[in-house]
Amino acid sequence: MFKLGWISTAGGYWSVECLITISHKMPYFAKLILLFFCFVLLVESRKHRRKRWTGQLEVQKASHIYKKNHDMTKTRKGKTEQLLRVDDHDFTMRPAFGGPAIPVGVDVQVESLDSISEVDMDFTMTLYLRHYWKDERLSFPSITNKSMTFDGRLVKKIWVPDVFFVHSKRSFIHDTTTDNIMLRVFPDGHVLYSMRITVTAMCNMDFSRFPLDSQTCSLELESYAYTDEDLMLYWKNGNESLKTDEKISLSQFLIQKFHTTSRLAFYSSTGWYNRLYINFTLHRHIFFFLLQTYFPATLMVMLSWVSFWIDRRAVPARVSLGITTVLTMSTIITGVNASMPRVSYIKAVDIYLWVSFVFVFLSVLEYAAVNYLTTVQERKERKLREKFPCTCGIPNTKTMMLDGTYSESDANSLAGYTRSQIVIEEEKQDKMVVHLAISNESNSSKKRGLKGHVGLRIIQNTHAIDKYSRIIFPGTYIFFNLIYWSVFC
């Protein structure tokens, strides 16, 4: 006898019970077939029970997650567009189209000021730009009133403000590793739209006090298509809407302050628009220019004064020194102007460098005047010597005494003359000898304070212009520096 039945267990599972009553009269081959058939039924029943057990565990886990999260918007099956009903509205039009202007709040967090270019007159800034507005078309039901956050893929399917940067040269949204765009939607329809942007914008700089200047630059935001009748752009929290990183610093500038302003901008063809301004003031560091420009220029001017203490007859030394200082000043002026825009007005550094260049150039002209006057003086002395010929053995008047006595060398030089000849010559040169002797005595009295023969030669070989230049040039340059630094600092 063969009996097959299904038994229900307490857990809701089914098992197979196979009862076999084997008669002695049955053939051996039939007994084997019945046993094999019963074995197959038992294996299939165990597989079915294992699948039902796994399904029960998955249902328990799902129910546990469902109990932990009560917000239907987080567990609802289907697309996000269906939850926000993106396909049910025309997002090519602004919210409340045809009604009053939609208010769009803005706040900015400045991440860095990357560079300030004097040549191009622009600046580069990296910032987080955030917009706040309400679009009731994006409202959705939520039990816990929690928001939903999306990336840039949803931005292309809904309406967002068309804010752009006025006077910008280059700008881009960062896209590493994905587009740095965040969209956060609240159940009541309020939207937060944030982007990370790097923008290079124009900055009108005034270099009349360069490098002792301060520059004020501004980044301007404005809607491109919507006038103030359709979109009201405003700072969300006033001056608190602008945040800056404490680590922001520049090599040449000190950032003094950031502040926000807003006003209306008018275009004759389209109308009035709300415009927001991010203003920041920069003060230039002067220490770099002191080391690279002012200090070398001052040293070149002082170096040109060294020629006033060099012998006027040392022409190569004084000429080479003057030319070297002039060329060095020209190089300094060229280097400064190469890193600056070609403005049509005079800068503060130009005044200092060109005045220093004039001082160096005047020192060269001073030696030219000294050399010319020395040549004129020597020409006059030569003419006097030609007018009064040789005294025929009359000794150097510097060694003659007023009492008429001669030195031993003078006596030897007069050995070939007769007494009558000497007396005649003495009478002819008497006035000259006395005059030169008196002149030598007066000069010796003026030079008693000098010590050494070298010092005496230097004074004798120095022109009067060099003596006055040693005082006039340094005094005038110091006076110029006092006026310059008092005016521009």
Coordinates of C-alpha atoms in Angstrom, one line a residue:
M1 CA 0.0 0.0 0.0
F2 CA 1.3 3.5 -0.9
K3 CA 0.0 6.7 0.8
L4 CA 1.2 10.4 0.0
G5 CA 0.0 13.4 2.1
W6 CA 0.8 17.1 2.8
I7 CA 1.1 18.2 6.5
S8 CA 0.7 21.9 7.6
T9 CA 3.1 23.1 10.2
A10 CA 2.7 25.9 12.8
G11 CA 4.9 28.3 11.0
G12 CA 2.8 28.1 7.9
Y13 CA 5.1 25.7 6.0
W14 CA 4.2 22.5 4.3
S15 CA 6.0 19.2 4.4
V16 CA 5.5 15.9 2.7
E17 CA 4.9 12.6 4.5
C18 CA 5.3 9.4 2.5
L19 CA 3.8 6.3 3.8
I20 CA 4.6 3.1 2.0
T21 CA 3.1 -0.3 2.7
I22 CA 5.0 -2.8 0.7
S23 CA 3.4 -6.1 0.0
H24 CA 5.4 -9.2 -0.3
K25 CA 3.7 -10.0 -3.5
M26 CA 4.9 -6.8 -5.3
P27 CA 7.8 -7.2 -7.7
Y28 CA 11.2 -6.0 -6.7
F29 CA 11.4 -3.5 -9.5
A30 CA 8.1 -1.8 -8.5
K31 CA 9.4 -1.4 -4.9
L32 CA 12.5 0.5 -6.2
I33 CA 10.4 2.9 -8.3
L34 CA 8.1 3.7 -5.4
L35 CA 11.0 4.4 -3.0
F36 CA 12.7 6.7 -5.6
F37 CA 9.5 8.6 -6.1
C38 CA 9.1 9.2 -2.4
F39 CA 12.7 10.4 -2.1
V40 CA 12.2 13.0 -4.8
L41 CA 9.1 14.4 -3.1
L42 CA 10.9 14.8 0.1
V43 CA 13.8 16.8 -1.5
E44 CA 11.4 19.2 -3.3
S45 CA 9.5 19.8 -0.1
R46 CA 12.7 20.9 1.7
K47 CA 13.7 23.3 -1.1
H48 CA 10.2 24.9 -1.0
R49 CA 10.4 25.3 2.7
R50 CA 13.9 27.0 2.5
K51 CA 12.6 29.6 0.0
R52 CA 9.6 30.5 2.1
W53 CA 11.9 30.9 5.1
T54 CA 14.2 33.4 3.3
G55 CA 11.2 35.4 2.1
Q56 CA 9.9 35.7 5.6
L57 CA 13.3 37.1 6.8
E58 CA 13.3 39.7 4.0
V59 CA 9.8 40.8 4.9
Q60 CA 10.8 41.2 8.5
K61 CA 13.9 43.4 7.5
A62 CA 11.7 45.5 5.3
S63 CA 9.1 46.0 8.0
H64 CA 11.9 47.0 10.4
I65 CA 13.2 49.7 8.0
Y66 CA 9.7 50.9 7.4
K67 CA 9.1 51.3 11.1
K68 CA 12.4 53.2 11.5
N69 CA 11.6 55.7 8.8
H70 CA 8.1 57.2 9.0
D71 CA 8.5 59.7 6.1
M72 CA 6.6 58.4 3.2
T73 CA 8.7 60.6 0.8
K74 CA 11.8 58.6 1.7
T75 CA 10.3 55.2 1.0
R76 CA 7.9 55.9 -1.7
K77 CA 8.5 53.8 -4.8
G78 CA 8.8 55.6 -8.1
K79 CA 10.8 58.4 -9.6
T80 CA 11.7 61.7 -7.8
E81 CA 10.1 63.7 -10.7
Q82 CA 6.8 62.0 -9.9
L83 CA 7.2 62.9 -6.2
L84 CA 7.9 66.6 -7.0
R85 CA 5.4 66.5 -9.9
V86 CA 8.0 68.0 -12.3
D87 CA 6.1 66.6 -15.3
D88 CA 2.8 68.3 -14.3
H89 CA 4.1 71.9 -14.6
D90 CA 5.7 74.1 -17.2
F91 CA 9.0 75.1 -15.5
T92 CA 10.0 77.3 -18.4
M93 CA 8.0 80.1 -16.7
R94 CA 9.0 81.6 -13.4
P95 CA 6.9 80.9 -10.2
A96 CA 3.7 82.9 -10.0
F97 CA 4.0 83.9 -13.6
G98 CA 1.9 87.0 -14.4
G99 CA 1.8 88.0 -10.7
P100 CA 4.1 90.1 -8.6
A101 CA 7.9 89.9 -8.7
I102 CA 9.3 86.7 -7.1
P103 CA 11.8 87.5 -4.3
V104 CA 15.1 85.7 -4.7
G105 CA 17.5 86.0 -1.7
V106 CA 21.2 85.6 -2.2
D107 CA 24.1 84.9 0.1
V108 CA 27.8 84.4 -0.8
Q109 CA 30.7 82.7 1.0
V110 CA 34.1 83.7 -0.4
E111 CA 36.4 80.8 -0.4
S112 CA 39.6 82.5 -1.8
L113 CA 40.9 85.5 -3.7
D114 CA 43.2 83.8 -6.1
S115 CA 45.0 86.7 -7.8
I116 CA 45.0 90.5 -8.5
S117 CA 46.4 91.5 -11.8
E118 CA 47.5 95.2 -12.2
V119 CA 48.4 94.7 -15.9
D120 CA 45.0 93.2 -16.9
M121 CA 43.1 95.2 -14.1
D122 CA 41.1 92.2 -12.9
F123 CA 40.8 89.8 -10.0
T124 CA 39.9 86.1 -9.7
M125 CA 37.7 84.9 -6.9
T126 CA 36.3 81.5 -5.9
L127 CA 33.0 81.6 -4.0
Y128 CA 29.9 79.6 -3.0
L129 CA 26.8 81.3 -4.5
R130 CA 23.4 80.4 -3.0
H131 CA 19.9 81.4 -4.0
Y132 CA 16.7 81.2 -2.0
W133 CA 13.2 81.4 -3.4
K134 CA 9.8 79.7 -3.2
D135 CA 8.2 77.6 -5.9
E136 CA 4.9 76.1 -4.9
R137 CA 5.0 73.8 -7.9
L138 CA 7.8 71.8 -6.1
S139 CA 5.9 71.3 -2.8
F140 CA 5.4 67.7 -1.7
P141 CA 3.7 66.0 1.3
S142 CA 6.0 65.1 4.2
I143 CA 5.2 63.9 7.7
T144 CA 8.4 65.1 9.4
N145 CA 8.8 68.3 7.3
K146 CA 12.3 67.2 6.1
S147 CA 13.8 68.5 3.0
M148 CA 15.1 66.6 0.0
T149 CA 18.6 67.2 -1.5
F150 CA 19.5 66.7 -5.1
D151 CA 22.5 67.2 -7.4
G152 CA 22.8 69.1 -10.6
R153 CA 20.8 66.7 -12.7
L154 CA 17.4 68.0 -11.4
V155 CA 18.4 71.6 -11.9
K156 CA 18.0 71.2 -15.7
K157 CA 14.4 70.2 -15.3
I158 CA 13.1 73.0 -13.0
W159 CA 13.1 76.8 -13.0
V160 CA 16.2 78.5 -11.4
P161 CA 17.2 82.2 -11.3
D162 CA 19.3 83.4 -14.3
V163 CA 21.8 85.3 -12.2
F164 CA 25.1 86.3 -14.0
F165 CA 28.2 88.3 -13.1
V166 CA 28.4 91.7 -14.6
H167 CA 31.8 92.7 -16.1
S168 CA 33.1 89.2 -15.8
K169 CA 35.8 88.0 -18.2
R170 CA 35.8 84.3 -17.4
S171 CA 33.8 82.1 -15.0
F172 CA 33.0 78.4 -14.6
I173 CA 31.3 76.0 -12.2
H174 CA 33.7 73.4 -10.7
D175 CA 33.0 69.9 -12.0
T176 CA 35.5 67.7 -10.1
T177 CA 34.5 65.0 -9.4
T178 CA 31.0 65.9 -10.4
D179 CA 29.3 69.3 -10.9
N180 CA 29.5 71.3 -7.7
I181 CA 25.8 72.0 -7.6
M182 CA 23.3 71.4 -4.8
L183 CA 19.5 71.7 -4.8
R184 CA 17.6 71.4 -1.6
V185 CA 13.8 71.4 -1.8
F186 CA 11.5 71.8 1.3
P187 CA 8.0 70.4 1.6
D188 CA 6.4 73.9 1.4
G189 CA 8.2 74.7 -1.9
H190 CA 11.1 76.7 -0.6
V191 CA 14.3 76.0 -2.6
L192 CA 18.0 76.4 -1.8
Y193 CA 20.2 76.4 -4.9
S194 CA 24.0 76.4 -4.3
M195 CA 27.0 76.5 -6.7
R196 CA 30.8 76.6 -6.4
I197 CA 32.1 79.1 -8.9
T198 CA 35.4 80.7 -9.9
V199 CA 35.0 84.0 -11.6
T200 CA 37.5 86.5 -13.1
A201 CA 36.0 90.0 -13.2
M202 CA 37.1 93.5 -14.1
C203 CA 38.3 95.9 -11.5
N204 CA 38.9 99.6 -12.3
M205 CA 42.1 100.5 -10.5
D206 CA 43.6 103.9 -9.8
F207 CA 47.4 103.8 -9.8
S208 CA 48.1 107.5 -9.1
R209 CA 49.4 106.6 -5.7
F210 CA 51.1 103.3 -6.7
P211 CA 52.7 101.5 -4.8
L212 CA 51.3 103.4 -1.8
D213 CA 47.7 102.8 -3.0
S214 CA 44.5 101.2 -1.9
Q215 CA 42.1 99.5 -4.4
T216 CA 38.4 98.9 -4.1
C217 CA 37.0 96.2 -6.4
S218 CA 33.5 94.8 -6.7
L219 CA 31.8 91.7 -8.0
E220 CA 28.3 92.4 -9.4
L221 CA 25.4 90.0 -9.6
E222 CA 22.3 90.6 -11.7
S223 CA 19.4 88.8 -13.4
Y224 CA 20.0 88.6 -17.2
A225 CA 16.4 88.3 -18.4
Y226 CA 14.0 89.3 -15.6
T227 CA 13.5 92.9 -14.7
D228 CA 12.6 94.2 -11.3
E229 CA 8.9 93.6 -12.2
D230 CA 9.5 89.9 -12.5
L231 CA 12.4 89.1 -10.1
M232 CA 13.4 91.0 -7.0
L233 CA 17.0 90.1 -6.2
Y234 CA 18.2 91.0 -2.7
W235 CA 20.7 90.1 0.0
K236 CA 19.1 87.6 2.2
N237 CA 20.6 88.8 5.5
G238 CA 22.1 92.2 4.7
N239 CA 25.8 92.4 5.4
E240 CA 25.6 89.1 7.1
S241 CA 24.9 87.5 3.7
L242 CA 28.6 87.8 2.9
K243 CA 30.9 85.4 4.6
T244 CA 34.7 85.1 4.1
D245 CA 37.2 82.5 5.0
E246 CA 39.6 83.6 7.7
K247 CA 42.6 82.1 5.8
I248 CA 42.2 84.4 2.8
S249 CA 45.4 86.3 2.1
L250 CA 47.3 87.8 -0.8
S251 CA 51.0 88.3 -1.3
Q252 CA 50.9 92.0 -2.3
F253 CA 47.7 93.2 -0.6
L254 CA 46.1 93.4 2.8
I255 CA 42.4 92.7 2.7
Q256 CA 40.8 95.4 4.8
K257 CA 37.1 94.7 4.6
F258 CA 34.2 93.1 2.7
H259 CA 30.8 94.6 2.5
T260 CA 27.6 94.4 0.4
T261 CA 25.5 97.0 -1.4
S262 CA 22.6 96.9 -3.9
R263 CA 21.0 99.3 -6.3
L264 CA 19.0 99.4 -9.5
A265 CA 20.7 99.3 -12.9
F266 CA 19.0 100.8 -16.0
Y267 CA 19.4 99.6 -19.6
S268 CA 17.8 101.8 -22.2
S269 CA 16.5 98.8 -24.2
T270 CA 15.2 96.5 -21.5
G271 CA 14.5 98.4 -18.3
W272 CA 15.5 98.3 -14.7
Y273 CA 17.2 95.4 -13.0
N274 CA 18.2 94.6 -9.4
R275 CA 22.0 94.5 -9.0
L276 CA 23.9 93.2 -6.0
Y277 CA 27.5 94.2 -5.2
I278 CA 30.3 92.4 -3.3
N279 CA 32.8 95.2 -2.4
F280 CA 36.2 94.6 -0.9
T281 CA 39.1 97.0 -0.2
L282 CA 42.7 96.0 -0.7
H283 CA 45.8 97.9 0.7
R284 CA 49.1 97.2 -1.0
H285 CA 52.1 96.1 1.0
I286 CA 54.9 98.6 0.6
F287 CA 57.8 96.5 2.0
F288 CA 58.3 94.6 -1.3
F289 CA 58.7 97.8 -3.3
L290 CA 61.0 99.3 -0.7
L291 CA 63.4 96.5 -1.2
Q292 CA 63.0 96.2 -5.0
T293 CA 62.6 99.8 -6.1
Y294 CA 63.0 102.6 -3.6
F295 CA 66.1 101.3 -1.8
P296 CA 68.1 100.5 -5.0
A297 CA 67.2 103.9 -6.5
T298 CA 68.3 105.7 -3.4
L299 CA 71.6 103.8 -3.4
M300 CA 72.3 104.8 -7.0
V301 CA 71.7 108.4 -6.2
M302 CA 74.1 108.2 -3.3
L303 CA 76.7 106.4 -5.4
S304 CA 76.6 109.2 -8.0
W305 CA 77.7 111.6 -5.2
V306 CA 81.0 109.7 -4.8
S307 CA 82.3 111.4 -7.9
F308 CA 82.4 114.7 -6.0
W309 CA 85.3 113.4 -3.8
I310 CA 87.3 112.0 -6.7
D311 CA 90.1 114.1 -8.2
R312 CA 88.8 116.2 -11.1
R313 CA 91.7 115.0 -13.2
A314 CA 90.6 111.4 -12.9
V315 CA 88.4 111.6 -16.0
P316 CA 87.9 107.8 -16.6
A317 CA 86.9 107.2 -13.0
R318 CA 84.3 109.9 -12.7
V319 CA 82.8 109.4 -16.2
S320 CA 82.4 105.6 -15.8
L321 CA 80.8 106.1 -12.4
G322 CA 78.3 108.6 -13.8
I323 CA 77.4 106.5 -16.8
T324 CA 76.9 103.3 -14.6
T325 CA 74.5 105.0 -12.2
V326 CA 72.5 106.5 -15.1
L327 CA 72.1 103.1 -16.8
T328 CA 71.2 101.4 -13.6
M329 CA 68.4 104.0 -12.9
S330 CA 67.1 103.4 -16.5
T331 CA 67.0 99.7 -15.8
I332 CA 65.0 100.2 -12.6
I333 CA 62.5 102.5 -14.3
T334 CA 62.0 100.0 -17.2
G335 CA 61.5 97.1 -14.8
V336 CA 58.8 98.9 -12.8
N337 CA 56.9 100.0 -15.9
A338 CA 57.0 96.5 -17.4
S339 CA 54.8 95.2 -14.6
M340 CA 52.3 98.0 -14.8
P341 CA 49.5 98.9 -17.2
R342 CA 50.3 101.7 -19.6
V343 CA 48.3 104.4 -17.9
S344 CA 48.2 108.0 -19.2
Y345 CA 48.8 109.6 -15.7
I346 CA 51.9 109.8 -13.5
K347 CA 52.2 107.3 -10.7
A348 CA 53.8 108.0 -7.3
V349 CA 56.6 105.6 -8.0
D350 CA 57.3 107.4 -11.3
I351 CA 57.8 110.7 -9.4
Y352 CA 60.4 109.1 -7.1
L353 CA 62.3 107.3 -9.8
W354 CA 62.4 110.2 -12.2
V355 CA 63.5 112.6 -9.6
S356 CA 66.2 110.2 -8.6
F357 CA 67.2 109.8 -12.2
V358 CA 67.5 113.6 -12.5
F359 CA 69.8 113.7 -9.5
V360 CA 72.0 111.0 -11.1
F361 CA 72.1 112.8 -14.4
L362 CA 72.9 116.2 -12.7
S363 CA 75.9 114.6 -11.1
V364 CA 77.2 113.7 -14.5
L365 CA 76.6 117.2 -15.8
E366 CA 78.3 118.6 -12.7
Y367 CA 81.5 116.9 -13.6
A368 CA 81.1 118.1 -17.2
A369 CA 81.0 121.6 -15.8
V370 CA 84.0 121.0 -13.6
N371 CA 86.0 119.6 -16.4
Y372 CA 85.1 122.5 -18.7
L373 CA 85.9 125.2 -16.2
T374 CA 89.2 123.5 -15.3
T375 CA 90.1 123.4 -19.0
V376 CA 89.3 127.2 -19.3
Q377 CA 91.4 128.0 -16.2
E378 CA 94.4 126.1 -17.5
R379 CA 94.1 127.8 -20.8
K380 CA 94.2 131.2 -19.1
E381 CA 97.3 130.2 -17.1
R382 CA 99.0 129.0 -20.2
K383 CA 98.4 132.3 -21.9
L384 CA 99.9 134.1 -18.8
R385 CA 103.0 132.0 -18.9
E386 CA 103.4 132.8 -22.6
K387 CA 102.9 136.5 -21.9
F388 CA 105.6 136.4 -19.2
P389 CA 108.5 134.3 -20.6
C390 CA 111.1 132.3 -18.7
T391 CA 112.8 134.3 -15.9
C392 CA 116.2 132.9 -17.1
G393 CA 117.3 131.1 -14.0
I394 CA 115.2 132.9 -11.5
P395 CA 114.5 130.3 -8.9
N396 CA 111.0 129.1 -7.9
T397 CA 109.4 131.9 -6.0
K398 CA 107.9 129.4 -3.6
T399 CA 111.5 128.9 -2.1
M400 CA 112.5 132.6 -2.1
M401 CA 112.4 134.6 1.1
L402 CA 111.3 138.3 1.3
D403 CA 114.6 139.4 2.7
G404 CA 116.3 138.7 -0.7
T405 CA 118.3 135.6 0.4
Y406 CA 118.4 132.5 -1.7
S407 CA 118.6 128.8 -1.0
E408 CA 121.5 126.7 -1.8
S409 CA 119.9 125.3 -4.9
D410 CA 119.1 128.8 -6.1
A411 CA 122.6 129.8 -5.7
N412 CA 123.9 126.9 -7.8
S413 CA 121.4 127.9 -10.5
L414 CA 122.8 131.4 -10.6
A415 CA 126.5 130.3 -10.7
G416 CA 126.9 131.1 -14.5
Y417 CA 125.7 134.7 -14.2
T418 CA 127.8 137.8 -13.5
R419 CA 126.8 140.0 -10.6
S420 CA 125.7 142.8 -12.9
Q421 CA 123.4 140.5 -14.8
I422 CA 121.9 139.1 -11.6
V423 CA 121.3 142.6 -10.3
I424 CA 119.5 143.6 -13.5
E425 CA 117.4 140.5 -13.5
E426 CA 116.6 141.1 -9.8
E427 CA 115.3 144.5 -10.6
K428 CA 113.1 143.3 -13.4
Q429 CA 111.5 140.5 -11.4
D430 CA 111.5 142.3 -8.1
K431 CA 107.8 143.1 -8.1
M432 CA 106.8 139.6 -9.3
V433 CA 108.9 137.9 -6.7
V434 CA 107.4 140.0 -3.9
H435 CA 103.9 139.4 -5.1
L436 CA 104.3 135.6 -5.4
A437 CA 106.0 135.4 -2.0
I438 CA 103.1 137.3 -0.3
S439 CA 100.6 135.1 -2.1
N440 CA 102.4 132.0 -0.9
E441 CA 102.5 133.3 2.6
S442 CA 98.7 134.0 2.6
N443 CA 98.0 130.6 1.2
S444 CA 100.2 128.9 3.8
S445 CA 98.3 130.6 6.6
K446 CA 95.0 129.3 5.2
K447 CA 96.3 125.7 5.0
R448 CA 97.9 125.4 8.5
G449 CA 95.0 123.3 9.7
L450 CA 95.5 120.6 7.1
K451 CA 97.8 117.7 7.9
G452 CA 99.8 115.8 5.4
H453 CA 100.9 116.5 1.9
V454 CA 98.2 114.2 0.4
G455 CA 95.4 116.3 1.9
L456 CA 97.0 119.4 0.6
R457 CA 97.1 118.0 -3.0
I458 CA 93.5 117.0 -2.9
I459 CA 92.3 120.4 -1.9
Q460 CA 94.5 122.0 -4.5
N461 CA 93.1 119.7 -7.2
T462 CA 89.4 120.2 -6.2
H463 CA 87.2 122.6 -8.0
A464 CA 84.9 125.0 -6.1
I465 CA 81.8 123.4 -7.8
D466 CA 82.7 120.0 -6.2
K467 CA 82.9 121.6 -2.8
Y468 CA 79.4 123.1 -3.1
S469 CA 77.9 119.9 -4.7
R470 CA 78.9 117.9 -1.7
I471 CA 76.4 119.9 0.3
I472 CA 73.7 120.9 -2.2
F473 CA 73.0 117.5 -3.7
P474 CA 72.5 115.5 -0.4
G475 CA 70.6 118.3 1.2
T476 CA 68.2 118.7 -1.7
Y477 CA 67.6 115.0 -2.0
I478 CA 66.8 114.6 1.7
F479 CA 64.4 117.5 1.4
F480 CA 62.7 115.8 -1.5
N481 CA 62.3 112.6 0.4
L482 CA 60.7 114.4 3.4
I483 CA 58.1 116.0 1.1
Y484 CA 57.5 112.8 -0.9
W485 CA 56.8 110.4 2.0
S486 CA 54.8 113.0 3.9
V487 CA 52.4 113.4 0.9
F488 CA 52.0 109.8 -0.2
C489 CA 52.1 107.9 3.1

